[in-house]
Tab-separated table of C-alpha atoms in Angstrom:
chain	number	residue	atom	x	y	z
U	1428	MET	CA	0.144	-0.044	-0.696
U	1429	ASN	CA	2.458	2.301	1.217
U	1430	SER	CA	4.527	1.387	-2.233
U	1431	LEU	CA	1.235	2.626	-4.074
U	1432	VAL	CA	1.043	5.905	-2.235
U	1433	ARG	CA	4.336	6.455	-3.105
U	1434	ARG	CA	4.372	5.499	-7.087
U	1435	GLN	CA	2.005	8.169	-7.117
U	1436	ILE	CA	3.526	10.504	-5.768
U	1437	CYS	CA	6.528	9.926	-7.951
U	1438	LYS	CA	4.991	10.258	-11.104
U	1439	SER	CA	3.281	12.990	-10.212
U	1440	SER	CA	5.434	16.088	-11.537
U	1441	ALA	CA	6.120	17.194	-7.764
U	1442	CYS	CA	8.008	14.533	-7.437
U	1443	LEU	CA	10.085	14.513	-10.216
U	1444	LYS	CA	11.134	18.245	-9.452
U	1445	SER	CA	11.159	17.423	-5.925
U	1446	SER	CA	14.583	18.414	-3.596
U	1447	PHE	CA	16.961	15.935	-3.597
U	1448	ARG	CA	16.259	13.555	-0.691
U	1449	SER	CA	12.358	13.382	-2.101
U	1450	ASN	CA	13.828	12.133	-5.052
U	1451	ARG	CA	15.812	9.049	-3.499
U	1452	THR	CA	12.271	7.614	-1.759
U	1453	CYS	CA	10.823	7.970	-5.014
U	1454	ARG	CA	13.641	5.306	-6.293
U	1455	THR	CA	13.924	3.393	-3.791
U	1456	GLY	CA	9.844	2.871	-3.673
U	1457	ILE	CA	10.050	1.540	-7.597
U	1458	HIS	CA	12.250	1.145	-10.193
U	1459	SER	CA	11.032	4.139	-12.307
U	1460	ARG	CA	12.572	4.131	-15.750
U	1461	ARG	CA	10.594	7.778	-16.248
U	1462	MET	CA	12.807	8.630	-13.653
U	1463	SER	CA	16.256	7.798	-15.403
U	1464	THR	CA	15.040	9.210	-18.869
U	1465	LEU	CA	15.412	12.429	-16.709
U	1466	PRO	CA	18.709	13.976	-17.466
U	1467	GLU	CA	19.332	14.853	-13.820
U	1468	GLY	CA	17.977	11.717	-12.441
U	1469	GLY	CA	20.219	9.690	-14.945
U	1470	SER	CA	23.336	11.242	-13.952
U	1471	ARG	CA	22.545	10.898	-10.432
U	1472	ASP	CA	21.802	7.259	-10.740
U	1473	LYS	CA	25.050	6.565	-11.976
U	1474	SER	CA	27.067	8.483	-9.389
U	1475	THR	CA	24.751	6.358	-6.977
U	1476	VAL	CA	24.968	2.630	-8.247
U	1477	GLY	CA	27.723	2.391	-10.782
U	1478	VAL	CA	26.674	1.276	-14.458
U	1479	PHE	CA	24.506	-1.558	-13.047
U	1480	THR	CA	22.133	0.684	-14.029
U	1481	PRO	CA	17.978	-0.772	-13.400
U	1482	LYS	CA	18.238	-0.776	-17.474
U	1483	ALA	CA	20.849	-2.836	-17.478
U	1484	ALA	CA	19.288	-5.264	-14.989
U	1485	ALA	CA	16.395	-5.827	-16.772
U	1486	LEU	CA	18.022	-5.936	-20.066
U	1487	PHE	CA	20.380	-9.114	-18.006
U	1488	ILE	CA	17.552	-10.296	-16.442
U	1489	ALA	CA	16.026	-10.556	-19.682
U	1490	THR	CA	18.625	-11.697	-21.948
U	1491	GLY	CA	19.207	-14.363	-19.006
U	1492	ALA	CA	15.584	-15.733	-19.273
U	1493	GLY	CA	15.686	-15.143	-22.903
U	1494	LEU	CA	18.748	-17.278	-23.687
U	1495	PHE	CA	17.327	-19.714	-20.684
U	1496	TYR	CA	13.900	-20.436	-22.780
U	1497	TYR	CA	16.064	-20.570	-26.056
U	1498	PHE	CA	17.893	-23.786	-24.108
U	1499	GLN	CA	15.337	-25.687	-23.185
U	1500	TYR	CA	13.384	-25.049	-26.584
U	1501	GLU	CA	16.360	-26.178	-28.391
U	1502	LYS	CA	16.765	-28.755	-26.608
U	1503	ALA	CA	12.899	-30.270	-26.615
U	1504	ARG	CA	13.438	-29.448	-30.231
U	1505	LEU	CA	16.674	-31.867	-30.937
U	1506	ALA	CA	14.859	-34.400	-28.496
U	1507	GLU	CA	12.230	-34.186	-30.587
U	1508	GLN	CA	14.248	-34.423	-33.993
U	1509	ARG	CA	15.686	-37.195	-32.851
U	1510	ARG	CA	12.145	-39.100	-31.885
U	1511	LYS	CA	11.420	-38.764	-35.625
U	1512	GLU	CA	15.049	-39.184	-36.614
U	1513	LEU	CA	14.465	-43.274	-35.338
U	1514	GLU	CA	10.977	-43.517	-36.839
U	1515	ASP	CA	11.759	-42.605	-39.625
U	1516	LYS	CA	13.891	-45.464	-39.859
U	1517	GLU	CA	11.037	-47.516	-39.319
U	1518	VAL	CA	9.133	-45.999	-41.983
U	1519	GLY	CA	11.549	-44.280	-44.615
U	1520	ARG	CA	12.280	-48.632	-44.926
U	1521	PRO	CA	11.500	-49.503	-49.052
U	1522	ASN	CA	8.517	-51.233	-49.531
U	1523	VAL	CA	10.644	-54.560	-50.620
U	1524	GLY	CA	8.864	-58.118	-49.638
U	1525	GLY	CA	4.749	-59.539	-49.595
U	1526	PRO	CA	2.914	-62.524	-50.370
U	1527	PHE	CA	4.055	-65.353	-52.432
U	1528	ASN	CA	2.607	-68.693	-52.660
U	1529	LEU	CA	5.752	-70.805	-54.240
U	1530	VAL	CA	7.520	-74.223	-54.027
U	1531	THR	CA	10.837	-75.351	-52.801
U	1532	GLN	CA	13.609	-77.957	-54.227
U	1533	LYS	CA	12.286	-80.647	-52.291
U	1534	GLY	CA	8.206	-79.631	-53.639
U	1535	GLU	CA	7.004	-78.326	-50.157
U	1536	PRO	CA	4.719	-75.402	-50.587
U	1537	PHE	CA	7.325	-71.678	-49.074
U	1538	THR	CA	5.444	-68.543	-48.680
U	1539	GLU	CA	6.461	-64.921	-47.163
U	1540	LYS	CA	5.787	-66.884	-43.607
U	1541	ASP	CA	8.286	-69.103	-43.975
U	1542	LEU	CA	10.300	-66.598	-43.772
U	1543	LEU	CA	9.613	-65.494	-40.445
U	1544	GLY	CA	11.711	-66.188	-37.015
U	1545	LYS	CA	14.708	-66.440	-39.450
U	1546	TRP	CA	17.320	-63.900	-41.038
U	1547	SER	CA	16.855	-64.389	-44.847
U	1548	LEU	CA	19.084	-63.206	-47.426
U	1549	ILE	CA	17.363	-63.658	-50.871
U	1550	TYR	CA	18.396	-64.072	-54.188
U	1551	PHE	CA	16.751	-63.959	-58.119
U	1552	GLY	CA	18.342	-65.585	-60.444
U	1553	PHE	CA	17.679	-68.663	-62.747
U	1554	THR	CA	20.075	-72.041	-63.363
U	1555	ASN	CA	21.266	-71.758	-66.945
U	1556	CYS	CA	22.809	-67.677	-65.371
U	1557	PRO	CA	26.163	-67.813	-66.887
U	1558	ASP	CA	28.323	-65.930	-63.925
U	1559	ILE	CA	26.731	-63.581	-61.911
U	1560	CYS	CA	24.346	-65.767	-60.220
U	1561	PRO	CA	26.433	-67.983	-59.420
U	1562	GLU	CA	28.780	-65.878	-58.454
U	1563	GLU	CA	26.276	-63.646	-56.097
U	1564	LEU	CA	25.188	-66.912	-54.587
U	1565	ASP	CA	28.649	-67.870	-53.717
U	1566	LYS	CA	29.142	-65.087	-51.909
U	1567	MET	CA	26.107	-64.810	-50.487
U	1568	SER	CA	26.542	-68.529	-49.152
U	1569	ALA	CA	30.557	-67.513	-47.200
U	1570	ALA	CA	29.007	-64.517	-46.431
U	1571	VAL	CA	25.716	-66.975	-44.352
U	1572	GLU	CA	28.824	-69.398	-43.717
U	1573	LYS	CA	30.439	-66.896	-41.856
U	1574	ILE	CA	27.369	-65.658	-39.912
U	1575	ASP	CA	26.604	-69.432	-39.170
U	1576	SER	CA	29.718	-69.926	-37.509
U	1577	THR	CA	28.945	-66.812	-35.157
U	1578	TYR	CA	25.597	-66.868	-34.308
U	1579	GLY	CA	24.553	-70.757	-35.108
U	1580	PRO	CA	22.109	-71.026	-38.384
U	1581	ILE	CA	19.907	-67.972	-38.150
U	1582	VAL	CA	20.211	-66.903	-41.397
U	1583	GLN	CA	17.992	-68.663	-44.134
U	1584	PRO	CA	20.207	-68.360	-47.562
U	1585	ILE	CA	16.678	-68.589	-50.712
U	1586	PHE	CA	17.192	-68.781	-54.828
U	1587	ILE	CA	13.845	-67.805	-56.077
U	1588	SER	CA	14.099	-68.883	-59.773
U	1589	VAL	CA	13.112	-65.840	-62.362
U	1590	ASP	CA	13.083	-69.207	-65.060
U	1591	PRO	CA	9.606	-70.449	-64.716
U	1592	ALA	CA	9.607	-71.978	-68.098
U	1593	ARG	CA	13.251	-73.993	-67.382
U	1594	ASP	CA	13.661	-74.497	-63.912
U	1595	SER	CA	11.713	-77.527	-62.701
U	1596	VAL	CA	11.806	-78.339	-58.772
U	1597	ALA	CA	14.580	-80.679	-60.041
U	1598	GLN	CA	16.851	-78.365	-61.528
U	1599	ILE	CA	16.516	-76.260	-58.889
U	1600	ALA	CA	17.601	-78.925	-56.660
U	1601	ARG	CA	20.481	-80.118	-58.710
U	1602	TYR	CA	21.226	-76.120	-58.907
U	1603	VAL	CA	21.054	-75.773	-55.113
U	1604	SER	CA	23.093	-78.043	-54.157
U	1605	ASP	CA	26.363	-76.317	-55.277
U	1606	PHE	CA	25.737	-73.557	-53.192
U	1607	HIS	CA	25.100	-74.069	-49.082
U	1608	PRO	CA	23.718	-76.817	-47.532
U	1609	ARG	CA	20.825	-74.767	-46.202
U	1610	LEU	CA	20.303	-72.875	-49.460
U	1611	ILE	CA	16.507	-73.008	-50.177
U	1612	GLY	CA	15.628	-73.086	-54.114
U	1613	LEU	CA	12.306	-71.799	-54.451
U	1614	ARG	CA	9.976	-71.450	-57.908
U	1615	GLY	CA	6.890	-71.251	-59.436
U	1616	ASP	CA	4.594	-70.834	-62.380
U	1617	TYR	CA	4.927	-68.127	-64.267
U	1618	ALA	CA	2.462	-66.235	-62.828
U	1619	SER	CA	3.379	-66.208	-59.076
U	1620	THR	CA	7.028	-65.884	-60.194
U	1621	LYS	CA	5.935	-62.121	-61.799
U	1622	ALA	CA	3.972	-62.224	-58.476
U	1623	VAL	CA	7.105	-62.728	-56.073
U	1624	CYS	CA	8.795	-60.311	-58.895
U	1625	LYS	CA	6.255	-57.583	-58.204
U	1626	VAL	CA	6.418	-57.227	-54.677
U	1627	TYR	CA	10.399	-57.922	-54.203
U	1628	ARG	CA	10.735	-55.277	-56.949
U	1629	VAL	CA	12.937	-57.599	-58.912
U	1630	TYR	CA	12.811	-56.921	-62.511
U	1631	PHE	CA	13.165	-59.478	-65.059
U	1632	SER	CA	12.514	-60.590	-68.662
U	1633	THR	CA	12.237	-63.587	-70.925
U	1634	PRO	CA	12.059	-63.482	-74.018
U	1635	PRO	CA	9.994	-64.550	-76.085
U	1636	ASN	CA	8.295	-67.328	-76.853
U	1637	THR	CA	10.173	-69.539	-75.256
U	1638	LYS	CA	10.116	-73.457	-74.663
U	1639	GLU	CA	11.867	-75.469	-72.437
U	1640	THR	CA	14.567	-76.714	-74.423
U	1641	ASP	CA	15.563	-73.689	-75.900
U	1642	ASP	CA	18.914	-71.891	-75.060
U	1643	TYR	CA	18.926	-68.674	-73.774
U	1644	LEU	CA	19.321	-66.220	-70.881
U	1645	VAL	CA	17.108	-64.663	-68.712
U	1646	ASP	CA	18.150	-60.397	-68.064
U	1647	HIS	CA	17.129	-59.902	-63.863
U	1648	SER	CA	17.717	-57.987	-61.370
U	1649	ILE	CA	21.020	-58.875	-59.864
U	1650	PHE	CA	20.689	-58.051	-56.129
U	1651	PHE	CA	20.316	-59.687	-52.698
U	1652	TYR	CA	17.781	-59.255	-50.192
U	1653	LEU	CA	18.649	-59.265	-46.292
U	1654	MET	CA	14.972	-59.562	-45.218
U	1655	ASP	CA	15.003	-59.304	-41.117
U	1656	PRO	CA	13.106	-61.847	-38.689
U	1657	ASN	CA	9.822	-59.965	-39.042
U	1658	GLY	CA	10.005	-60.728	-43.139
U	1659	LYS	CA	10.830	-57.365	-43.530
U	1660	PHE	CA	13.674	-55.577	-46.102
U	1661	VAL	CA	17.524	-54.101	-44.512
U	1662	GLU	CA	18.805	-53.940	-47.314
U	1663	ALA	CA	19.897	-54.409	-51.410
U	1664	PHE	CA	23.523	-56.238	-51.687
U	1665	GLY	CA	25.205	-55.290	-55.139
U	1666	LYS	CA	28.007	-56.440	-57.426
U	1667	ALA	CA	29.914	-54.299	-55.500
U	1668	SER	CA	29.493	-55.216	-52.024
U	1669	THR	CA	31.605	-57.743	-50.947
U	1670	GLU	CA	31.392	-60.797	-48.347
U	1671	ASP	CA	32.872	-58.747	-46.070
U	1672	ASP	CA	30.225	-56.257	-46.378
U	1673	VAL	CA	27.036	-58.456	-45.971
U	1674	VAL	CA	28.172	-59.871	-43.157
U	1675	ALA	CA	29.425	-56.507	-41.269
U	1676	ARG	CA	26.012	-55.291	-42.575
U	1677	ILE	CA	24.097	-58.501	-40.880
U	1678	GLU	CA	25.938	-58.626	-37.766
U	1679	LYS	CA	25.364	-54.673	-37.170
U	1680	GLU	CA	21.451	-55.835	-37.679
U	1681	ILE	CA	21.678	-58.833	-35.244
U	1682	GLY	CA	23.210	-56.060	-32.685
U	1683	LEU	CA	20.220	-53.528	-32.764
U	1684	TRP	CA	17.691	-56.562	-33.122
U	1685	LYS	CA	19.638	-57.481	-29.674
U	1686	ASP	CA	19.542	-54.815	-28.443
U	1687	LYS	CA	15.660	-54.384	-29.283
U	1688	THR	CA	14.173	-57.770	-28.332
U	1689	GLY	CA	17.414	-59.704	-26.035
U	1690	GLU	CA	17.180	-62.299	-28.884
U	1691	THR	CA	19.390	-63.116	-31.922
U	1692	HIS	CA	16.780	-63.560	-34.278
G	191	MET	CA	19.379	-89.034	-74.795
G	192	GLY	CA	18.231	-92.082	-71.960
G	193	TRP	CA	15.141	-93.522	-70.645
G	194	PHE	CA	15.308	-91.360	-67.888
G	195	GLY	CA	15.036	-87.641	-68.819
G	196	SER	CA	18.968	-88.082	-68.622
G	197	LYS	CA	19.353	-85.657	-70.841
G	198	LYS	CA	18.117	-82.927	-68.905
G	199	GLU	CA	19.892	-82.910	-66.296
G	200	ASP	CA	22.910	-83.148	-68.035
G	201	ASP	CA	22.034	-80.011	-70.173
G	202	GLN	CA	22.069	-78.663	-65.753
G	203	PRO	CA	25.100	-76.673	-66.002
G	204	LEU	CA	26.638	-76.975	-62.286
G	205	ARG	CA	29.723	-75.717	-60.750
G	206	HIS	CA	32.135	-77.888	-62.584
G	207	ASP	CA	30.612	-77.846	-65.957
G	208	ARG	CA	30.289	-73.879	-65.585
G	209	GLN	CA	34.279	-74.203	-64.067
G	210	LYS	CA	35.081	-75.855	-67.274
G	211	CYS	CA	32.930	-73.629	-69.528
G	212	TRP	CA	34.514	-70.140	-68.018
G	213	GLU	CA	38.306	-72.167	-68.213
G	214	SER	CA	37.514	-73.131	-71.850
G	215	ARG	CA	36.287	-69.334	-72.358
G	216	ASP	CA	39.667	-67.674	-70.611
G	217	ALA	CA	42.086	-69.931	-72.745
G	218	TYR	CA	39.896	-68.947	-76.576
G	219	PHE	CA	40.252	-65.420	-74.807
G	220	ALA	CA	44.149	-65.065	-74.095
G	221	CYS	CA	44.129	-66.866	-77.535
G	222	LEU	CA	42.339	-63.362	-79.040
G	223	ASP	CA	44.829	-61.301	-77.097
G	224	ALA	CA	47.957	-62.926	-77.984
G	225	THR	CA	46.556	-62.296	-81.938
G	226	GLY	CA	45.878	-58.985	-81.267
G	227	VAL	CA	41.885	-59.437	-82.247
G	228	VAL	CA	38.437	-58.065	-79.857
G	229	LYS	CA	36.070	-59.574	-81.241
G	230	PRO	CA	35.848	-63.344	-81.171
G	231	GLY	CA	35.198	-64.421	-85.058
G	232	ASP	CA	37.366	-61.470	-86.162
G	233	GLU	CA	40.155	-63.493	-85.555
G	234	GLY	CA	39.862	-66.139	-88.690
G	235	SER	CA	41.246	-69.679	-88.253
G	236	LYS	CA	44.092	-68.347	-85.328
G	237	CYS	CA	42.012	-69.720	-82.414
G	238	LYS	CA	40.561	-72.612	-83.453
G	239	GLU	CA	41.720	-75.096	-81.544
G	240	THR	CA	40.612	-72.898	-78.235
G	241	LYS	CA	37.707	-72.191	-79.755
G	242	VAL	CA	36.018	-75.610	-80.432
G	243	VAL	CA	37.043	-76.480	-77.364
G	244	TYR	CA	34.470	-73.286	-75.773
G	245	GLU	CA	31.895	-73.464	-77.819
G	246	GLN	CA	31.937	-77.749	-76.274
G	247	ASN	CA	31.843	-76.369	-73.185
G	248	CYS	CA	29.567	-73.510	-72.689
G	249	ALA	CA	25.849	-73.353	-74.209
G	250	LYS	CA	25.449	-71.387	-77.247
G	251	SER	CA	23.567	-68.660	-75.115
G	252	TRP	CA	26.268	-68.527	-72.960
G	253	VAL	CA	29.277	-68.314	-75.463
G	254	ASP	CA	26.940	-65.215	-77.393
G	255	TYR	CA	26.410	-63.752	-74.349
G	256	PHE	CA	30.863	-64.042	-72.738
G	257	ASN	CA	31.643	-62.984	-76.737
G	258	LYS	CA	29.493	-60.043	-76.333
G	259	ARG	CA	30.738	-59.051	-72.842
G	260	ARG	CA	34.513	-58.670	-73.762
G	261	VAL	CA	33.667	-56.454	-76.634
G	262	LEU	CA	31.712	-54.203	-74.426
G	263	ALA	CA	34.468	-54.325	-71.546
G	264	GLU	CA	36.905	-53.374	-74.704
G	265	GLN	CA	34.644	-50.522	-75.425
G	266	GLN	CA	34.191	-49.638	-71.745
G	267	ALA	CA	38.650	-50.041	-71.160
G	268	ASN	CA	39.580	-47.699	-74.000
G	269	VAL	CA	37.042	-44.793	-73.286
G	270	LEU	CA	38.472	-45.262	-69.406
G	271	ALA	CA	41.209	-45.198	-70.318
G	272	GLN	CA	40.557	-41.992	-73.510
G	273	VAL	CA	39.176	-40.318	-70.218
G	274	ASN	CA	42.479	-40.533	-68.437
G	275	SER	CA	44.236	-39.274	-70.262
G	276	GLN	CA	42.218	-36.578	-71.365
G	277	ALA	CA	42.081	-35.526	-67.632
G	278	SER	CA	45.746	-35.819	-66.995
G	279	GLU	CA	45.947	-33.110	-70.163
G	280	ALA	CA	44.255	-31.000	-68.563
G	281	LYS	CA	45.457	-31.202	-65.620
G	282	ARG	CA	49.513	-30.968	-66.940
G	283	LYS	CA	47.851	-27.841	-69.023
G	284	SER	CA	46.056	-25.416	-65.672
């Protein structure tokens, strides 16, 4: 109440024009900006309190508060960004993979559900492939071998034929026996082959009007995929990836999976 | 061709068949290199021996594929060499 009264006084012209003593009374009552704008009052303030004027104090506090809020805000923003990045990793996954219905080299049915619970490496090719397919399958088999020795059989190598006209079950059986002992060879009729290639974003093109006995090559995409134990796409490896690149990438993913679920697959 | 469809099985290129094909291809291509021929077929009768073995050990589609690839690889190497020499020349000038 007292200070209010004083403020009233101070705001009046009487106060401003009053003597030094009453002026001081006013100053202690309020931080009167009005006063410091006055030439005489300002010089007097300086002489009494040094450089730490009310204006400077206000600026100091305002800057401090401003910085504090700015840092709080930045911190929150960065945390939000990190959270989003993690989310993006899930969201940004290429939409590769999906339902398919094929037959193994033993004549048993095999669908996308059979991929669950294990990591898989999937290569698309054909048994009459001159050099690239066997090279890639050798690389894949060697990588699986290495992972096997550290983690056990948690990565399933798979070969899917893109040559439905010539690659019979028996032919695929003979072909896959050349590579990793656990390699599964899959085939389907033209429609199911087309369908699996579509969901896996694999291109293949057989020459038109081919017969089973014709000698031809199939043009196709030559990378192999790493899929996680949920059957979700992780990575595609091309000719440029070495066996060690593949192993390192798989081990990294196994590590992340272990952090998340406590299991290696 | 046997009674049990063995012909088809024989056609199936297994690892050792592929290996045999690749080796005879390499032998033939080495002969072409030695005679300074890039495009298979341009060598006349010079590499006949290796060519016969090559064509025996590899399916026709494979032979066509390897032959085409040899020409392409040669062209690629030429372009690459040209680019490199141009690049080093430009470096020298600057």
